[in-house]
Short mmCIF file of C-alpha atoms in Angstrom, two decimals:
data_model
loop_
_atom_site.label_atom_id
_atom_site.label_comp_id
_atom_site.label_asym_id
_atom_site.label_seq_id
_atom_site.Cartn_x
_atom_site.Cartn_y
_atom_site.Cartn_z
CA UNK Z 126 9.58 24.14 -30.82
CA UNK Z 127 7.56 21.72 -28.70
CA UNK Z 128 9.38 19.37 -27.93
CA UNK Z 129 9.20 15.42 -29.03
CA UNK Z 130 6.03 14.07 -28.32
CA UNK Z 131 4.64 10.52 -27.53
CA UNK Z 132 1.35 9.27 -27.11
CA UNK Z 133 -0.28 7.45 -24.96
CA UNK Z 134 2.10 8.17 -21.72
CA UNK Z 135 0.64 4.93 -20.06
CA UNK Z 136 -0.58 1.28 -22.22
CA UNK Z 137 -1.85 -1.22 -19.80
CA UNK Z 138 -2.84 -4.00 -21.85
CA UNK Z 139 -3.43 -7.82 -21.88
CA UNK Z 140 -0.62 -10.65 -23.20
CA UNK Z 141 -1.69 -11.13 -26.85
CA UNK Z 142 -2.95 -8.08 -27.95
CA UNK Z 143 -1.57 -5.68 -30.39
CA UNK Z 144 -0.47 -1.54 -28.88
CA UNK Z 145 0.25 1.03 -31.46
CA UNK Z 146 2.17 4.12 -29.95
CA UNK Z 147 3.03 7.54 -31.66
CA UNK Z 148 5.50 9.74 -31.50
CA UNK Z 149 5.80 13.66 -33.19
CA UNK Z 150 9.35 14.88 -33.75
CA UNK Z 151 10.51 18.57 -33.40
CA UNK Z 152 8.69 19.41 -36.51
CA UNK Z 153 12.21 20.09 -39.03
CA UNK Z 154 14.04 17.10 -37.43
CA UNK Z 155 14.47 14.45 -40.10
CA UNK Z 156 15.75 11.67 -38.07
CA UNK Z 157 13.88 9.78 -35.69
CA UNK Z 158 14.78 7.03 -33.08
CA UNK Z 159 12.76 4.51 -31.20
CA UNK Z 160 14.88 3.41 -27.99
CA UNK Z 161 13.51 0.88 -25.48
CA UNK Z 162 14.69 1.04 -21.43
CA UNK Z 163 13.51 -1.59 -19.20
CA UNK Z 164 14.19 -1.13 -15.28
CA UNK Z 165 17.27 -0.37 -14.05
CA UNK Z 166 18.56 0.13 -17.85
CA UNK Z 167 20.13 2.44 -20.15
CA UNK Z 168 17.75 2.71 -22.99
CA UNK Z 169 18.77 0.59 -26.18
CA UNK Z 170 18.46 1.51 -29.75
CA UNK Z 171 15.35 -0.81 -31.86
CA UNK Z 172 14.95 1.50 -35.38
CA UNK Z 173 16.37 4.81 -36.72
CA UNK Z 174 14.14 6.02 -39.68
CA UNK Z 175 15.75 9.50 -42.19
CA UNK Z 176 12.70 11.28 -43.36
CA UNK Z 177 10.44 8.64 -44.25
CA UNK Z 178 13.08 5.18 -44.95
CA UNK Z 179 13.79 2.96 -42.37
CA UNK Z 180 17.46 2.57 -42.75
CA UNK Z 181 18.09 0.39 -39.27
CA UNK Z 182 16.75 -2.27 -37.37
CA UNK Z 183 18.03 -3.38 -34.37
CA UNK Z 184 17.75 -7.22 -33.66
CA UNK Z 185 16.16 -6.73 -30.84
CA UNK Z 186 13.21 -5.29 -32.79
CA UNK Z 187 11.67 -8.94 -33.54
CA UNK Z 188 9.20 -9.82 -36.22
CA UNK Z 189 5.78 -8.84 -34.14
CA UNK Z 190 7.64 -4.98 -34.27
CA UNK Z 191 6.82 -2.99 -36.50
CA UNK Z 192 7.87 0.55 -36.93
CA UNK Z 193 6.59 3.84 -40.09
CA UNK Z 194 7.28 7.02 -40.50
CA UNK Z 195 4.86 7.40 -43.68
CA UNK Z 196 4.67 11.11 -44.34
CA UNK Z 197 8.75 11.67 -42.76
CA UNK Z 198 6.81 13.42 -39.51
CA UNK Z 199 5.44 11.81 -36.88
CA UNK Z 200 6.15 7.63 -36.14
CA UNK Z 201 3.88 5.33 -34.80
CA UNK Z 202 5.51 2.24 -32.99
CA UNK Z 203 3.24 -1.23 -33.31
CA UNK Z 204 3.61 -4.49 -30.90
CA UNK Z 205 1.53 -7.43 -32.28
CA UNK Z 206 0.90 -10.48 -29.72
CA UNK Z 207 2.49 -8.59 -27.01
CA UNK Z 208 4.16 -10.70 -24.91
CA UNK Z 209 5.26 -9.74 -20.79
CA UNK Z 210 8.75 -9.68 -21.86
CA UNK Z 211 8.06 -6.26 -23.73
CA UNK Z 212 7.31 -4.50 -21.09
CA UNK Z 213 8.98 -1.21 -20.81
CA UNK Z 214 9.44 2.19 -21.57
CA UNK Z 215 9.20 3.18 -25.23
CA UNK Z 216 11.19 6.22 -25.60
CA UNK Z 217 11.34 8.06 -29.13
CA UNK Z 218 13.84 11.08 -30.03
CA UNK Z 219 14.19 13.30 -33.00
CA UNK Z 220 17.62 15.17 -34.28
CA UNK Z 221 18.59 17.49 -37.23
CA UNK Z 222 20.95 15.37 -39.88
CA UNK Z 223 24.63 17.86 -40.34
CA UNK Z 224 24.09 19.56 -37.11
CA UNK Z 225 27.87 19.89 -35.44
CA UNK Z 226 26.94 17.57 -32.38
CA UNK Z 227 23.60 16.46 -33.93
CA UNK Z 228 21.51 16.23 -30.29
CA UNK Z 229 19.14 13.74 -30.00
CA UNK Z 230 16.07 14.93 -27.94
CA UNK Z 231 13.85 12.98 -26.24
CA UNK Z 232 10.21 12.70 -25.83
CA UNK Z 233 9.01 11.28 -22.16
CA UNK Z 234 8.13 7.87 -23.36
CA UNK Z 235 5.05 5.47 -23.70
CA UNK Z 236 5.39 3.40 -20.52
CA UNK Z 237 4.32 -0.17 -21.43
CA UNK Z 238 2.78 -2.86 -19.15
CA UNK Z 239 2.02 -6.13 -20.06
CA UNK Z 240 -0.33 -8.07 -18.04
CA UNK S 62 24.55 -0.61 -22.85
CA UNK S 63 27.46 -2.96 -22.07
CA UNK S 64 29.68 -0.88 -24.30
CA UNK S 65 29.11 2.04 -21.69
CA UNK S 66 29.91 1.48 -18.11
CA UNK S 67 28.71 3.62 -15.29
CA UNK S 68 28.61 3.38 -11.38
CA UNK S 69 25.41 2.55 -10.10
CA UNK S 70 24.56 4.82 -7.52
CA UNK S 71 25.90 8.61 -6.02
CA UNK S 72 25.29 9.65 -2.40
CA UNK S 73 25.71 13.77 -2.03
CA UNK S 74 25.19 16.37 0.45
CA UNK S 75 24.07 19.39 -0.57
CA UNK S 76 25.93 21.86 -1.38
CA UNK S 77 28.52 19.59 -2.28
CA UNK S 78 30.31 18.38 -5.60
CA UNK S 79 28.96 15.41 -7.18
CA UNK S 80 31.70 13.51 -9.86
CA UNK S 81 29.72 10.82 -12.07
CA UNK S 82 32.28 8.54 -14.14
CA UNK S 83 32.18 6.42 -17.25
CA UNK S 84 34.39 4.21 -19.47
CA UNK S 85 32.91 3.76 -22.98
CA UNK S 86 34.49 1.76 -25.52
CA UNK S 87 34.72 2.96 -28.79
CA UNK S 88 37.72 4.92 -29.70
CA UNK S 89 36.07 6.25 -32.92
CA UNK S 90 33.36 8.33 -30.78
CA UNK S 91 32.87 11.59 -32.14
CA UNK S 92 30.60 12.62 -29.36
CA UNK S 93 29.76 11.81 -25.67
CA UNK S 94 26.70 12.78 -23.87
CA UNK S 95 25.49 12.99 -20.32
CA UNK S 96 21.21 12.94 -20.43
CA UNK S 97 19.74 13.15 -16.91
CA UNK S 98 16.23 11.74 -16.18
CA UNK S 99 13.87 11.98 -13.50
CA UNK S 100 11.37 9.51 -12.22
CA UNK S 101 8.61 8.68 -14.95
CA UNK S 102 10.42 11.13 -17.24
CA UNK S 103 12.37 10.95 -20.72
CA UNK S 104 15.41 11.97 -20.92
CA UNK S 105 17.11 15.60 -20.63
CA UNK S 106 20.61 15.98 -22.69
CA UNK S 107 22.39 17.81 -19.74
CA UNK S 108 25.55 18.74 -22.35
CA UNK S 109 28.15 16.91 -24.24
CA UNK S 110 31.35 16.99 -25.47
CA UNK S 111 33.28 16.25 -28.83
CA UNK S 112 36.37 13.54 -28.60
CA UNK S 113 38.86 16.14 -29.85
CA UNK S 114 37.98 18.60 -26.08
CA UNK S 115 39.55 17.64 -22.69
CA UNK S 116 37.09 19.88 -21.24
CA UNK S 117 33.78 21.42 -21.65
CA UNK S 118 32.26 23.77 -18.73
CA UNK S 119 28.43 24.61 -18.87
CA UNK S 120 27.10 26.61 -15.65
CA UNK S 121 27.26 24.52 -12.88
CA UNK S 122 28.47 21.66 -15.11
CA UNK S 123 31.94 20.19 -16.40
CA UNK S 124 32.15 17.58 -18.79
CA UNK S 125 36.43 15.91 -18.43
CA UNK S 126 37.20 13.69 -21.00
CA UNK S 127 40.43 11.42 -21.32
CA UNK S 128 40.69 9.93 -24.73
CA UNK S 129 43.65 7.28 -23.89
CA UNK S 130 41.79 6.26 -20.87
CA UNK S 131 38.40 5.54 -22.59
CA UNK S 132 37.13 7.98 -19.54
CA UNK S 133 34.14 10.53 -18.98
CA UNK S 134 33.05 12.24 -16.09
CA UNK S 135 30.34 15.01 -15.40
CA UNK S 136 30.95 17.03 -12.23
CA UNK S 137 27.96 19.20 -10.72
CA UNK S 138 29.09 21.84 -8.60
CA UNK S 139 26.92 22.83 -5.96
CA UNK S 140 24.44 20.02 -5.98
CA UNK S 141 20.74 20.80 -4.94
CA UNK S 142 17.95 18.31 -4.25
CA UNK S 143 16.98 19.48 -7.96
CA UNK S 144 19.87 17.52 -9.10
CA UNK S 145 18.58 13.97 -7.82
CA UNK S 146 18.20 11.87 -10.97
CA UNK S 147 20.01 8.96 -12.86
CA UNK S 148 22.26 10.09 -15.13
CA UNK S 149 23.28 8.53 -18.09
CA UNK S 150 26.48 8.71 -19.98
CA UNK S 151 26.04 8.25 -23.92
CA UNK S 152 28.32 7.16 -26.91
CA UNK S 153 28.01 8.16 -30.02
CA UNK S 154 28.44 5.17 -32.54
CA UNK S 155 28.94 5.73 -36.00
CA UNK S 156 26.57 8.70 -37.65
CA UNK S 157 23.80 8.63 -35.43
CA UNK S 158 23.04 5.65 -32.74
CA UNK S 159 23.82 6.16 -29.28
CA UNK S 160 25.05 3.62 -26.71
CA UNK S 161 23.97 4.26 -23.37
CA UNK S 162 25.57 2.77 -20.43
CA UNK S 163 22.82 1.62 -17.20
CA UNK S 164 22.93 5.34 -15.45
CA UNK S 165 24.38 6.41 -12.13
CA UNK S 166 21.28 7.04 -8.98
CA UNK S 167 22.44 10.59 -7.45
CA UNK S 168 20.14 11.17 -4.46
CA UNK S 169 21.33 14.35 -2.66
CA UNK S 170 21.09 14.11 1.57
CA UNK S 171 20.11 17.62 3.10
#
């Protein structure tokens, strides 16, 4: 068990462009989470995919988001026409569907600045 | 977060006992949570507790939760510079999203 994983750590990149960020999942979790925390915040939920479906969106996830989970591992995150607004960390976490508490764990995020 | 409502910021001495509260809103929680993270980190589930328990002791940790009230806290016993974090108090809605309230700073003094 090693842990959720997210790559890059860092994305520096220029208003307008697109970022594509991945995440691994403890490898026999079948649910996965994308959260989003800006400063001072409590992350907030954007998509929740079991095995490979996308079964929620969160309204905050607009149309330039765009979230897959093709194989039901890993996730990869994409921002097209990124605007300063969506600046923040991207935090992704992975549980076990019909454990008793179900924990979500969390990777350490894909910190996103927006220049 | 605005379902989940924490206070912003914890001042402790070492040594001491720090008490982090939270009011959450959903009666129909199953579970609550208490994640802590540290600067440029994700976050670490510290324990949790499910809405039929009054109590839940872990270690150095106890988890009170009053149903009628809406109310959580996590008490650290002992607190060490280790401990210095936000810590966030989590909802469980529904099967599987959590609600996260804005975190509590705990910086411990020496």
């Amino acid at each position: 068990d090693t842990g959720v994983s997210q790559d890059p750590r860092h994305k520096i990149t220029k208003r307008g462009q697109n970022v594509t960020f991945r995440c691994d999942p403890i490898s026999e979790h079948n649910r996965l989470y994308w959260y989003r925390q800006t400063l001072g915040q409590g992350p907030e939920f954007l998509t929740y995919f079991q095995n490979e479906a996308q079964l929620e969106k969160s309204r905050l996830l607009s149309d330039r988001f765009s979230a897959e989970r093709p194989k039901g591992s890993f996730s990869t995150l994409e921002i097209q026409r990124t605007e300063q607004g969506d600046s923040a960390m991207y935090l992704c976490a992975s549980s076990l569907e019909g454990g008793t508490n179900e924990k979500l764990f969390f990777g350490s995020g894909t910190q996103l600045s927006v220049l | 977060g605005e379902d989940v409502e924490q206070s912003l910021f914890l001042s402790v001495r070492e040594g001491d006992s720090s008490v982090i509260n939270c009011t959450y809103t959903d009666s129909s929680s199953t579970y609550l949570y208490w994640y802590k993270q540290e600067p440029g980190a994700g976050l670490q589930l510290l324990t949790y507790i499910f809405s039929n328990m009054d109590m839940k002791q872990d270690q150095r940790l106890t988890v009170l939760l009053n149903k009628k009230d809406k109310h959580l806290s996590l008490r650290i016993a002992d607190t060490q510079t280790g401990d210095s974090a936000i810590y966030f108090c989590a909802e469980r809605i529904g099967d599987y999203k959590l609600s996260f309230g804005a975190g509590t700073t705990v910086t411990v003094r020496a």
